[in-house]
XYZ file of C-alpha atoms in Angstrom:
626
model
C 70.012 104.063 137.459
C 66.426 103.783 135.231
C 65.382 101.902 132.273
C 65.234 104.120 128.906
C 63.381 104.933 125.787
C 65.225 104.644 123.173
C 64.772 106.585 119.588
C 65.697 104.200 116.444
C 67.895 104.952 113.504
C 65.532 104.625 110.403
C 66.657 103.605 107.155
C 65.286 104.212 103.981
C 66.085 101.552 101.104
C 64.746 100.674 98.006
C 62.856 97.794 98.785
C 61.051 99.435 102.050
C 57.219 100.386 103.032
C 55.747 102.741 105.191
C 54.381 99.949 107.763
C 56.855 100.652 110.776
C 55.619 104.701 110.156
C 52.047 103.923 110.057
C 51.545 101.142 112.483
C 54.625 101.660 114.756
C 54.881 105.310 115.051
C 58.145 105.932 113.448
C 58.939 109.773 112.543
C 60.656 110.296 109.291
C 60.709 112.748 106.830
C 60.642 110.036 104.135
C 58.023 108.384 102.257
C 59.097 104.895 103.235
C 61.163 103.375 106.270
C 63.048 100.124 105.398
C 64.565 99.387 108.890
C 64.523 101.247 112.314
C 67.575 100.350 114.470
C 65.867 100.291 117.820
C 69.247 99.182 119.778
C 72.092 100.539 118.049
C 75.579 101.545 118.906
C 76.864 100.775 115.732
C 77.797 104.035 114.012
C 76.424 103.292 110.879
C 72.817 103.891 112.548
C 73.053 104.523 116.691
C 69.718 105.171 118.500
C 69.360 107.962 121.153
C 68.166 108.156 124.431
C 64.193 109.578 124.107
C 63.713 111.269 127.820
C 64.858 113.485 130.743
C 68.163 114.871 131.034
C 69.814 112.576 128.841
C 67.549 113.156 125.926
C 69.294 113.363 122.286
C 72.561 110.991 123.619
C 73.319 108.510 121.169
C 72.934 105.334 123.315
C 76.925 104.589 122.892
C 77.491 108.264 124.625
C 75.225 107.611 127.170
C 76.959 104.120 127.771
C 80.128 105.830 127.512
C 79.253 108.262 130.289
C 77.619 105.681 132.890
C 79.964 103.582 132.505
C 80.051 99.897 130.949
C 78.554 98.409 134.003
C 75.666 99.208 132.422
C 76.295 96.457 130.051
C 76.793 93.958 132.802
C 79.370 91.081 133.602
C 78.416 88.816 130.278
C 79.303 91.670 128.503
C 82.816 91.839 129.548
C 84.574 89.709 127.124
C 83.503 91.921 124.043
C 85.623 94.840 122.709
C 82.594 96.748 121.485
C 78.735 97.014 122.126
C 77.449 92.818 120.798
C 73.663 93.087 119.511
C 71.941 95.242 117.157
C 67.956 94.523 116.670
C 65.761 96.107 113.693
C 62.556 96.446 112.645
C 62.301 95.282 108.868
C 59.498 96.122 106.651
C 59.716 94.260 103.326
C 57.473 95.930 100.736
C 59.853 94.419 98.048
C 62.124 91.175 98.454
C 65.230 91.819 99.633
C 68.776 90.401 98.337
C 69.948 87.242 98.323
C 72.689 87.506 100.805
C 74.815 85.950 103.497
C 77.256 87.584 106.551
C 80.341 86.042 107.431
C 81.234 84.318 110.694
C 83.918 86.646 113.489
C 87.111 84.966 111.670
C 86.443 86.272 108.330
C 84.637 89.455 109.111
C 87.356 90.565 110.970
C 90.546 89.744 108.198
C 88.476 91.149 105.220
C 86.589 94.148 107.329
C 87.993 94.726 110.167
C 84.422 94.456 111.913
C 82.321 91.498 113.717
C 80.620 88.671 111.662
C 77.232 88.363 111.545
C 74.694 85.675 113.164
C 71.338 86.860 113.575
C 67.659 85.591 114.159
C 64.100 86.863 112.910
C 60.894 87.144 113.983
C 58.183 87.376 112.135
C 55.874 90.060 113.391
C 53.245 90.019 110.671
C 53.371 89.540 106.808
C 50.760 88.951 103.664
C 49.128 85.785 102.886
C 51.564 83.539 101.199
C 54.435 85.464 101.809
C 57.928 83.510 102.000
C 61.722 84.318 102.328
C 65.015 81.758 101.278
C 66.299 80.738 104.282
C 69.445 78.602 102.962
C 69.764 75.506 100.055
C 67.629 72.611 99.213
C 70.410 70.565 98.753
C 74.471 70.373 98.935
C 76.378 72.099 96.545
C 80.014 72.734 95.498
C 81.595 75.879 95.075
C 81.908 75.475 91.532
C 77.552 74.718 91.491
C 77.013 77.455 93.952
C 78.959 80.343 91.280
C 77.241 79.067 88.232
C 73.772 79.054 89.753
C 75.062 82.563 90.592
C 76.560 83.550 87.213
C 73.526 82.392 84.915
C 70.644 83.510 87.062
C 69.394 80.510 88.380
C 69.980 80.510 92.651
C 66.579 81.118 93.330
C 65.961 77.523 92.086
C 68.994 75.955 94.894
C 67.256 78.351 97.498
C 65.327 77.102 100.088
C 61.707 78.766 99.986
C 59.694 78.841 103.032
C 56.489 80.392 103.270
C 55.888 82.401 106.853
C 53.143 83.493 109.577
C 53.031 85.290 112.439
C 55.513 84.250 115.086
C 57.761 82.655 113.108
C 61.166 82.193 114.208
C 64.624 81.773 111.774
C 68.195 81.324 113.632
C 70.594 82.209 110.747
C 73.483 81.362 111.943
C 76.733 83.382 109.429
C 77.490 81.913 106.255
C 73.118 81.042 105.676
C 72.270 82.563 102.286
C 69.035 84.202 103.162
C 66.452 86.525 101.882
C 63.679 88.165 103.477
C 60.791 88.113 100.660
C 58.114 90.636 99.846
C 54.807 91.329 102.206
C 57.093 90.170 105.646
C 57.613 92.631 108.888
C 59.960 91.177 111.194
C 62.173 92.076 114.134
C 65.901 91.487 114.089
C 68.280 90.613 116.254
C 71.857 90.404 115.392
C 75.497 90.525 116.164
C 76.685 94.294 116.063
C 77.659 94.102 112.505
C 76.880 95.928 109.369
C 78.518 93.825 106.893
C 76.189 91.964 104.084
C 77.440 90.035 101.088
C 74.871 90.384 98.523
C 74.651 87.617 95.952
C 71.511 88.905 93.736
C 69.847 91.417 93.618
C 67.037 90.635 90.803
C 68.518 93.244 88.586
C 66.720 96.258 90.527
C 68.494 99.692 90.307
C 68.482 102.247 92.775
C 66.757 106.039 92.011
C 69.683 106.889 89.924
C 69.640 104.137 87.722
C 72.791 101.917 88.840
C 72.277 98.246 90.237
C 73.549 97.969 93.580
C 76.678 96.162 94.235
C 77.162 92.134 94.683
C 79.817 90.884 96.309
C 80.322 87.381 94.514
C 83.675 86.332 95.246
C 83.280 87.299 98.886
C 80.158 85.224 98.987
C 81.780 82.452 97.591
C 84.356 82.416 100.242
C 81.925 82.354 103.459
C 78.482 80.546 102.393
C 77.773 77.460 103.992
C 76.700 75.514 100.795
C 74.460 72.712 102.948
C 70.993 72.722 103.810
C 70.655 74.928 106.925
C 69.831 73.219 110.116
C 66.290 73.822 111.148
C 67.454 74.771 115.071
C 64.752 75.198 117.887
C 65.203 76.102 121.643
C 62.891 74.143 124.404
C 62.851 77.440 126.547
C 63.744 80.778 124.319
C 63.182 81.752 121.095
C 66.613 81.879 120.114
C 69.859 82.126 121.913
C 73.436 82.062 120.947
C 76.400 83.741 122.487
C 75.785 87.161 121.632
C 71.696 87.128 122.484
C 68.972 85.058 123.984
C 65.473 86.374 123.290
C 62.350 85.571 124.712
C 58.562 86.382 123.853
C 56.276 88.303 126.547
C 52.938 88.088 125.665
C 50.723 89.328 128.937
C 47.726 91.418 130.026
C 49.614 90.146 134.022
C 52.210 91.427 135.765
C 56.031 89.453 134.743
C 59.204 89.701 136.286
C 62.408 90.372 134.853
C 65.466 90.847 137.073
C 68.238 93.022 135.963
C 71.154 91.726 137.591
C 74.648 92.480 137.190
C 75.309 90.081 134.686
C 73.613 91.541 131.477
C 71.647 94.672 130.493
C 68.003 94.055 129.006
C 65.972 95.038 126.061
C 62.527 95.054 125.606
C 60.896 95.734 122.116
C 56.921 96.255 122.434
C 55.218 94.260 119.370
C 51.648 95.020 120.200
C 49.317 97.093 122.958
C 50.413 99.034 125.751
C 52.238 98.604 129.062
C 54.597 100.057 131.866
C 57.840 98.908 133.060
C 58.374 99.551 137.315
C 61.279 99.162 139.414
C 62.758 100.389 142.849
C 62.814 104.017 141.972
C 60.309 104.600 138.918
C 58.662 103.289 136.124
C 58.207 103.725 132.668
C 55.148 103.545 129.979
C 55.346 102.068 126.538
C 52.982 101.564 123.765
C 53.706 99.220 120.341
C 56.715 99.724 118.735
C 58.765 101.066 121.847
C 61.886 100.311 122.500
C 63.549 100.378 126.188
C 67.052 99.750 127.418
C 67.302 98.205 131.249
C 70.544 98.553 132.592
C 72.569 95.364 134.046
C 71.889 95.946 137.605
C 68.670 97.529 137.658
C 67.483 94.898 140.020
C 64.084 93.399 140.444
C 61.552 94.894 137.390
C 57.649 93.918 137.006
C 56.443 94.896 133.732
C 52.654 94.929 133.308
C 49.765 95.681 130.929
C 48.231 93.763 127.630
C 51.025 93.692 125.001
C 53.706 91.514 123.112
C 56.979 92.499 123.489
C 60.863 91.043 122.596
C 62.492 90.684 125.632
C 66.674 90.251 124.930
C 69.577 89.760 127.299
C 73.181 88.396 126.399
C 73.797 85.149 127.825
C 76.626 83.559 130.020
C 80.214 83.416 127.749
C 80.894 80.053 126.720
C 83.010 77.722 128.508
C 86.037 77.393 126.034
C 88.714 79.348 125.893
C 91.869 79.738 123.862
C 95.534 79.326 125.360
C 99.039 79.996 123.393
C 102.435 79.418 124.387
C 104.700 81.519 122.302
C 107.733 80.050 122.557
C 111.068 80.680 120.585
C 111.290 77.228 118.613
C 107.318 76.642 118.658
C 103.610 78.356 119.073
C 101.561 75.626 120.506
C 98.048 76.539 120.439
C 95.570 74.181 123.005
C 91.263 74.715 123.176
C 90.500 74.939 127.058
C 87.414 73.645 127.934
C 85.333 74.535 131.392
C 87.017 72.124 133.399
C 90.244 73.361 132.471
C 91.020 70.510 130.030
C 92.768 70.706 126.444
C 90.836 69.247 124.207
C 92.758 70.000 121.239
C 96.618 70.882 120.331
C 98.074 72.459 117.157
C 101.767 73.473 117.153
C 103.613 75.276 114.596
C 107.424 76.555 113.877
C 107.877 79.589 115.273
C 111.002 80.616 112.769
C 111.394 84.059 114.787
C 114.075 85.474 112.395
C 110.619 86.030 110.202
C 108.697 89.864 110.430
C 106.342 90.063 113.543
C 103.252 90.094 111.190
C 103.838 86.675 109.191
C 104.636 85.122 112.925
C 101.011 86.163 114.175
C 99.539 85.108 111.087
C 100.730 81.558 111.750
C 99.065 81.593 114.982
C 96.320 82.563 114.056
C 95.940 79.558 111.668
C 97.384 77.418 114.400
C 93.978 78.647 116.494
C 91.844 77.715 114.021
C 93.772 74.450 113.563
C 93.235 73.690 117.119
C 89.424 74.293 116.798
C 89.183 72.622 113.639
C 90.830 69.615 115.491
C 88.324 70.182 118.865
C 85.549 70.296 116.197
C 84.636 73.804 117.716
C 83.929 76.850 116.360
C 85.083 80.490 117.068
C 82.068 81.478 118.685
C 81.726 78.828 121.267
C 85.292 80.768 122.457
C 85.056 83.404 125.250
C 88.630 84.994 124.811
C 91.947 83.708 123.985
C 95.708 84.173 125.910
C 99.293 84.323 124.880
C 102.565 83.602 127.406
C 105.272 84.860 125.641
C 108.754 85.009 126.406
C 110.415 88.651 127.822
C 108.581 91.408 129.143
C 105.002 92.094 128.244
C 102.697 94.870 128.968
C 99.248 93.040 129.793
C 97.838 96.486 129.513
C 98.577 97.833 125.996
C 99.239 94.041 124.938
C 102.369 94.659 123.476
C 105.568 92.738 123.652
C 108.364 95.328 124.701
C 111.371 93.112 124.438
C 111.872 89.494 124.233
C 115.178 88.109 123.244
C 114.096 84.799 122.534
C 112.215 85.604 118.940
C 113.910 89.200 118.772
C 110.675 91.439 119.278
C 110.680 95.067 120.220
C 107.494 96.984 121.484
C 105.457 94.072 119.472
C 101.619 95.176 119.570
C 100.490 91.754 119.617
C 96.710 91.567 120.577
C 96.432 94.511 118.244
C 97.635 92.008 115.333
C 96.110 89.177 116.676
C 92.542 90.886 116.998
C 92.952 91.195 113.139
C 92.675 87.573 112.777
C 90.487 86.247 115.576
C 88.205 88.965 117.193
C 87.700 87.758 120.545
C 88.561 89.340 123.368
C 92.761 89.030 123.690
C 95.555 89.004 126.792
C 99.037 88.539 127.024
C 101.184 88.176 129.768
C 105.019 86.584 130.212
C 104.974 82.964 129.687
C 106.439 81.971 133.074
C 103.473 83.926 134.574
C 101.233 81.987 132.558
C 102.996 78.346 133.338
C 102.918 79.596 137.258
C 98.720 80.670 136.834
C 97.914 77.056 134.803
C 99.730 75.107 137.934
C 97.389 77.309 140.672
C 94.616 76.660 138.094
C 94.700 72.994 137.150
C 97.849 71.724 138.129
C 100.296 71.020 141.235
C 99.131 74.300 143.625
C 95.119 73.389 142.358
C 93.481 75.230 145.272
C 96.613 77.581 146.309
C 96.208 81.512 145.988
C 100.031 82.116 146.322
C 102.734 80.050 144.733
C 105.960 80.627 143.301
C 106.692 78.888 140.275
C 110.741 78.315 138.766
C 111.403 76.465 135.156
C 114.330 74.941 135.337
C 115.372 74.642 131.689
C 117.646 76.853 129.393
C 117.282 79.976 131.978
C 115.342 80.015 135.115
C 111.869 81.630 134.263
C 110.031 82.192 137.535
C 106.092 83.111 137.881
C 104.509 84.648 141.266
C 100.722 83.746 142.132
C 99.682 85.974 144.889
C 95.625 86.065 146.186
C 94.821 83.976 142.710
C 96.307 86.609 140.510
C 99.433 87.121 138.455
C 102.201 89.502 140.111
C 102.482 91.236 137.237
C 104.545 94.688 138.788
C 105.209 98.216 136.988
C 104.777 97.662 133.158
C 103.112 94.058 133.921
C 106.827 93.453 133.163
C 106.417 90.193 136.322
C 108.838 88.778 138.135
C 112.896 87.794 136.977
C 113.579 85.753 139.800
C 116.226 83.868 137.689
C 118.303 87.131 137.772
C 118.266 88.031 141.380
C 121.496 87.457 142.454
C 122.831 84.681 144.296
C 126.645 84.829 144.568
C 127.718 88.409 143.622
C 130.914 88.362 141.486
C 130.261 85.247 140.522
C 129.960 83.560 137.126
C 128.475 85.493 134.315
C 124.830 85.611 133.133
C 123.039 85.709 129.677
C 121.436 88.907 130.880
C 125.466 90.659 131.526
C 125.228 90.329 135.388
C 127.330 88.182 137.612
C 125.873 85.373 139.836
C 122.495 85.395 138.992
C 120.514 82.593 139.832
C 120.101 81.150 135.960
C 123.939 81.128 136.031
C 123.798 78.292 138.958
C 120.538 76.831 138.798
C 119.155 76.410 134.967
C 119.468 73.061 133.162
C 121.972 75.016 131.300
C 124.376 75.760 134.399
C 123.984 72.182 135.506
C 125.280 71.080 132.199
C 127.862 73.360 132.289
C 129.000 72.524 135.597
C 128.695 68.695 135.016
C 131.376 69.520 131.736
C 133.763 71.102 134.320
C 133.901 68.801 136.795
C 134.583 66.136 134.212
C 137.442 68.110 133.198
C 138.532 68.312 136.394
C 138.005 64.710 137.377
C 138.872 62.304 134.509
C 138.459 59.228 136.139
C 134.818 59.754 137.006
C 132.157 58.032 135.964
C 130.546 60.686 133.894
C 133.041 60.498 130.689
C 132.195 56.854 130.674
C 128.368 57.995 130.326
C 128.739 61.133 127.589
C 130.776 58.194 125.546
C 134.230 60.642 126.087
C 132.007 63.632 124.311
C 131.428 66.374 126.810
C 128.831 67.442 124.094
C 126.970 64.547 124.993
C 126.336 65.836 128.780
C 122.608 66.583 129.517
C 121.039 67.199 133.090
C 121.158 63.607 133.586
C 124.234 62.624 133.484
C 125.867 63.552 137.139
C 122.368 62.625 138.565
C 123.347 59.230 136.926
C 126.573 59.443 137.881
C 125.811 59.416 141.068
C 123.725 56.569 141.232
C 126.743 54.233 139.865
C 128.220 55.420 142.920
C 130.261 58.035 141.505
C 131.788 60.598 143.783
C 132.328 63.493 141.392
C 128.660 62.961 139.581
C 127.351 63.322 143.758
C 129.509 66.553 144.314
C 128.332 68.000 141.277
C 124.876 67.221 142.160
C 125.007 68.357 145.784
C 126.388 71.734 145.005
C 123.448 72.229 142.078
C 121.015 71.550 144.998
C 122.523 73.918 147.281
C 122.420 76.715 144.450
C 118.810 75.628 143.803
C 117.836 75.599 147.255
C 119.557 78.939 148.624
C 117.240 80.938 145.385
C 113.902 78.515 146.458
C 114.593 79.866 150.187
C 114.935 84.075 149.132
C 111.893 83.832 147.149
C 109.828 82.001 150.580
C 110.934 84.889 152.709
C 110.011 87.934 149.712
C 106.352 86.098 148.617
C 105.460 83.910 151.042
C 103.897 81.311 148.927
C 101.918 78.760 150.115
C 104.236 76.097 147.814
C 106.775 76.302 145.448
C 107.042 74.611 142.601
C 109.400 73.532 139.903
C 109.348 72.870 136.641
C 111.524 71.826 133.882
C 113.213 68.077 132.696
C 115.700 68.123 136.159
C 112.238 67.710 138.132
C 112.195 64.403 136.780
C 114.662 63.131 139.368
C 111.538 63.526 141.600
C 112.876 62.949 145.300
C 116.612 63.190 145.122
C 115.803 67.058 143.726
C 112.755 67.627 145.749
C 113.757 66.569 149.397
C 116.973 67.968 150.359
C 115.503 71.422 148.885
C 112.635 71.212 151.033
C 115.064 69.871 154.367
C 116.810 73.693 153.213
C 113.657 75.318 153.080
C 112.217 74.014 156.448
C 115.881 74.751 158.201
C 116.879 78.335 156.585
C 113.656 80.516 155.807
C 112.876 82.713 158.156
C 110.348 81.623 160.600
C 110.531 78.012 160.356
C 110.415 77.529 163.860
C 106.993 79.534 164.274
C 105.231 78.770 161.117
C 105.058 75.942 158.763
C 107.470 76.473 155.833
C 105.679 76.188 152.183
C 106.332 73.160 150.544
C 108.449 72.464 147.394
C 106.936 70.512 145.013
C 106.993 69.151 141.235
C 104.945 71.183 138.402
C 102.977 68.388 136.894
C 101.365 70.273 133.506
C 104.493 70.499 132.157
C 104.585 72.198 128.683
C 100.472 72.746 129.152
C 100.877 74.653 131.850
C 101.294 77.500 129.613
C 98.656 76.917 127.772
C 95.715 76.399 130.816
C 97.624 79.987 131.732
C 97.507 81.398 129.274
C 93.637 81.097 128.548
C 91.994 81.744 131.725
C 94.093 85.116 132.047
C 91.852 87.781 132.711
């Protein structure tokens, strides 16, 4: 592992000089160079590696070939490579223009948005750039100004110096002006909205393309905030950056967690760790690989020195259900701070269902007062089996879905990192995280509601199994022959031990009985029967509502016991409206369990207990999947 020299990508545009050639010791066989990319994976412009046997590699082959450990741990939750930095020299002023934040950029280009920062390395006396509006406008304000040739009077005008800083965070209408050389560092985007363009044309006589409407749509049309950082030059969640300015030894330490880049300003220096070192005059530009442990650079020179930061805390958790998509922001501490819920109306085409939550998402954050960037990654639990791997839904009979690529259609709306996994799994990994089994690393989890859903935690993780289909423990079979199950098997567990079963059983037994209690309680309407009602009966002293009861328990227990002798859990718990009837569910299971698994006698059995997250559950799952 060594740090590397990289070569830029140099761009030659209309309004460019021949400052980054002259003073920086750029090669091109152009008259002028507008912009070197200096740490590029983007394909529109990727730099290459400058020595040894790598030499010629773009840098995304050489990543490619190390491996993305060289990126490091904060790296993780992006699909693709996150910064891009420039040199920019401005001979001319540069279009009015503005990038669009993740959400947008990746519905209308399929690529990231844009936030980005500059520095000003040097410019001319009384130079200036627009760095957002004087004042407030509307939309309607905004387009005319734009229309009649006027924006440069809305735009905010600041003159510059040397070591100037501007955070402009996407949806800033910005210009860099005439007589400025700064260095760039950005989100790995290429996409630009210009909104004028001061009538130039381009060598063949055509004015270059503005994207009004598009503009219109993303511009933040307030003042921008003026936004300064006690301890960096800039930092958001894609970069931090810091200045070095030395003739003394300073440390840097490439840890796992992020590569580093260091772009020399000014003068000369060397770069030294365990097993070499590395020379580098102005205008360098050197990649350190996450991991490359303890560095000293050293000499008398100014240099950029970038890294990518810890992800943010919050996170993004949906439970995809058949009737509803609940959508719930997850903050560090495992909290949801905001809800938004929305039909699900599965009969509709897959895509129209994802597009609704999406806009639940943003919903939610609109509601947590959050943006998409402050989000790490975001999770869906649905219902059936799931491949975690490819992200696809393969069959779930709840919203009718067949080999579903999900995060694929998701991604289109909200480009964060994306994983799925079967809802059950993801109520089962919220209780371990936040909920009843907080501090567990095995549970088993059972929802007692329509069927039994059932979730295994073992060492912390989901057991997800061949396919990441998880676990069906409410179709392991219980009494074989026995009464039919939704899935076409006899005497599965669902068809003794779901709310569903109990009803049904409770309706029977009525039938049976008609003096009992429970036809005084359903008002003569078996219809009327929920979960309840024998529990109730039985507290009114009612001999058929106890049977009824007692036999649901035994069901319950007999599965609860099986799945203590496959998983070994260190609890089990339950979920679902019967848990409600607290102890008289809870303690006869767990007298079963401590009498009838196997080893009771040696080792303590795990306890049984009550989910207490209820329909969150999913949610807190569903986010912190990894």
């Amino acid at each position: 592992m060594e740090a590397v020299k990289l070569i830029p990508a140099g761009k030659d545009y209309l309004w460019g000089g021949d400052r980054l050639k002259k003073e920086f010791g750029k090669q091109s066989e152009k008259d002028r160079i507008a912009e070197t990319w200096e740490l590029s994976c983007h394909p529109d412009g990727p730099s290459t590696i400058a020595q040894g046997k790598d030499r010629g590699k773009t840098l995304a082959r050489y990543i490619e070939e190390q491996g993305k450990g060289l990126l490091g741990k904060n790296c993780e939750e992006f699909g693709e490579f996150p910064i891009l930095i420039k040199l920019i020299d401005a001979k001319q002023d540069l279009s009015v223009q503005v990038h669009p934040d993740n959400a947008y950029a990746a519905q209308a280009e399929h690529q990231q948005g844009k936030t980005e920062m500059w520095y000003v390395v040097d410019c001319e006396p009384g130079a200036a750039l627009y760095y957002g509006l004087t004042r407030e406008l509307t939309k309607q304000e905004f387009q005319k100004h734009i229309e009649d040739g006027t924006l440069l009077q809305v735009l905010n005008r600041v003159e510059v110096h040397p070591g100037n800083v501007f955070f402009i965070e996407a949806g800033t209408v910005h210009a860099i002006g005439a007589g400025i050389l700064i260095a760039e560092i950005q989100q790995n985007s290429n996409v630009t909205y210009r909104v004028y363009d001061y009538n130039r044309t381009d060598a063949q006589g055509n004015k270059r393309p503005l994207h009004i409407q598009k503009a219109l749509d993303v511009a933040s049309l307030k003042p921008a905030p003026v936004r300064k950082w006690e301890n960096h030059l800039a930092s958001c969640r894609y970069f931090t950056v810091d200045k070095i300015e030395t003739d003394t030894a300073v440390p840097i330490h490439s840890d796992e967690n992020s590569f580093h880049h260091l772009l020399c300003l000014d003068g000369n220096g060397k770069i030294e760790w365990r097993y070499g070192r590395l020379e580098f005059k102005k205008g360098d530009s050197l990649f350190l690989p996450a991991g490359l442990g303890d560095c000293t650079v050293s000499g008398n020179f100014q240099a950029l020195h970038t890294w990518v930061p810890a992800p943010p805390a919050y996170r993004i958790g949906i439970d995809l259900g058949g009737t509803n998509i609940a959508v719930g922001i997850v903050d560090e501490n495992l909290r949801i701070i905001a809800k938004h819920s929305v039909p699900t109306q599965a009969k509709r085409p897959y895509p129209q269902i994802i597009e609704d939550m999406a806009k639940a998402v943003f919903s939610a954050l609109q509601k947590a007062g959050i943006s998409l960037e402050q989000c790490a990654s975001v999770g869906i639990g649905s219902p059936g089996i799931c491949d975690s791997e490819t992200g696809t839904v393969i069959y779930s009979n709840n919203i009718q879905w067949e080999n579903v690529p999900l995060v694929a259609e998701l991604r289109k709306w909200i480009p964060l990192p994306c994983r799925l996994s079967n809802d059950a799994n993801c109520a089962a990994l919220g209780e371990v995280a936040a909920g009843a089994a907080k501090g567990y690393q095995n549970a088993v989890l059972l929802t007692l509601g329509t069927g039994v859903g059932g979730g295994v935690i073992l060492d912390g993780k989901i057991f997800a199994g061949c396919h990441s289909a998880g676990a069906e423990l409410g179709h392991t079979v219980l009494i074989k022959d026995g009464e039919r199950c939704t899935c076409g098997r006899h005497g599965c567990l669902e068809a003794y031990a779901s709310a569903s079963a109990l009803i049904r059983q409770t309706k029977r037994a009525a039938e049976n009985h008609p003096e009992s209690v429970i036809w005084k309680l359903c008002g003569g309407n078996l219809e009327q029967i929920s979960g309840r009602t024998p529990f109730e009966a039985e507290k009114q002293g009612d001999e058929t509502g106890k049977q009824v009861v007692e036999d649901y328990i035994s069901y319950l227990s007999e599965g609860v016991v099986n799945f203590v002798n496959i998983f070994r859990p260190e609890c089990v718990i339950l979920g679902g409206g019967i848990c409600n009837e607290g102890a008289r569910l809870l303690d006869p299971i767990n007298d079963h369990v401590s009498r009838l698994c196997f080893g009771s006698d040696k080792v303590e059995p795990p306890k049984v207990i009550r989910a207490a997250l209820g329909n969150d559950a999913g949610i807190i799952g569903a986010a912190v999947l990894k």
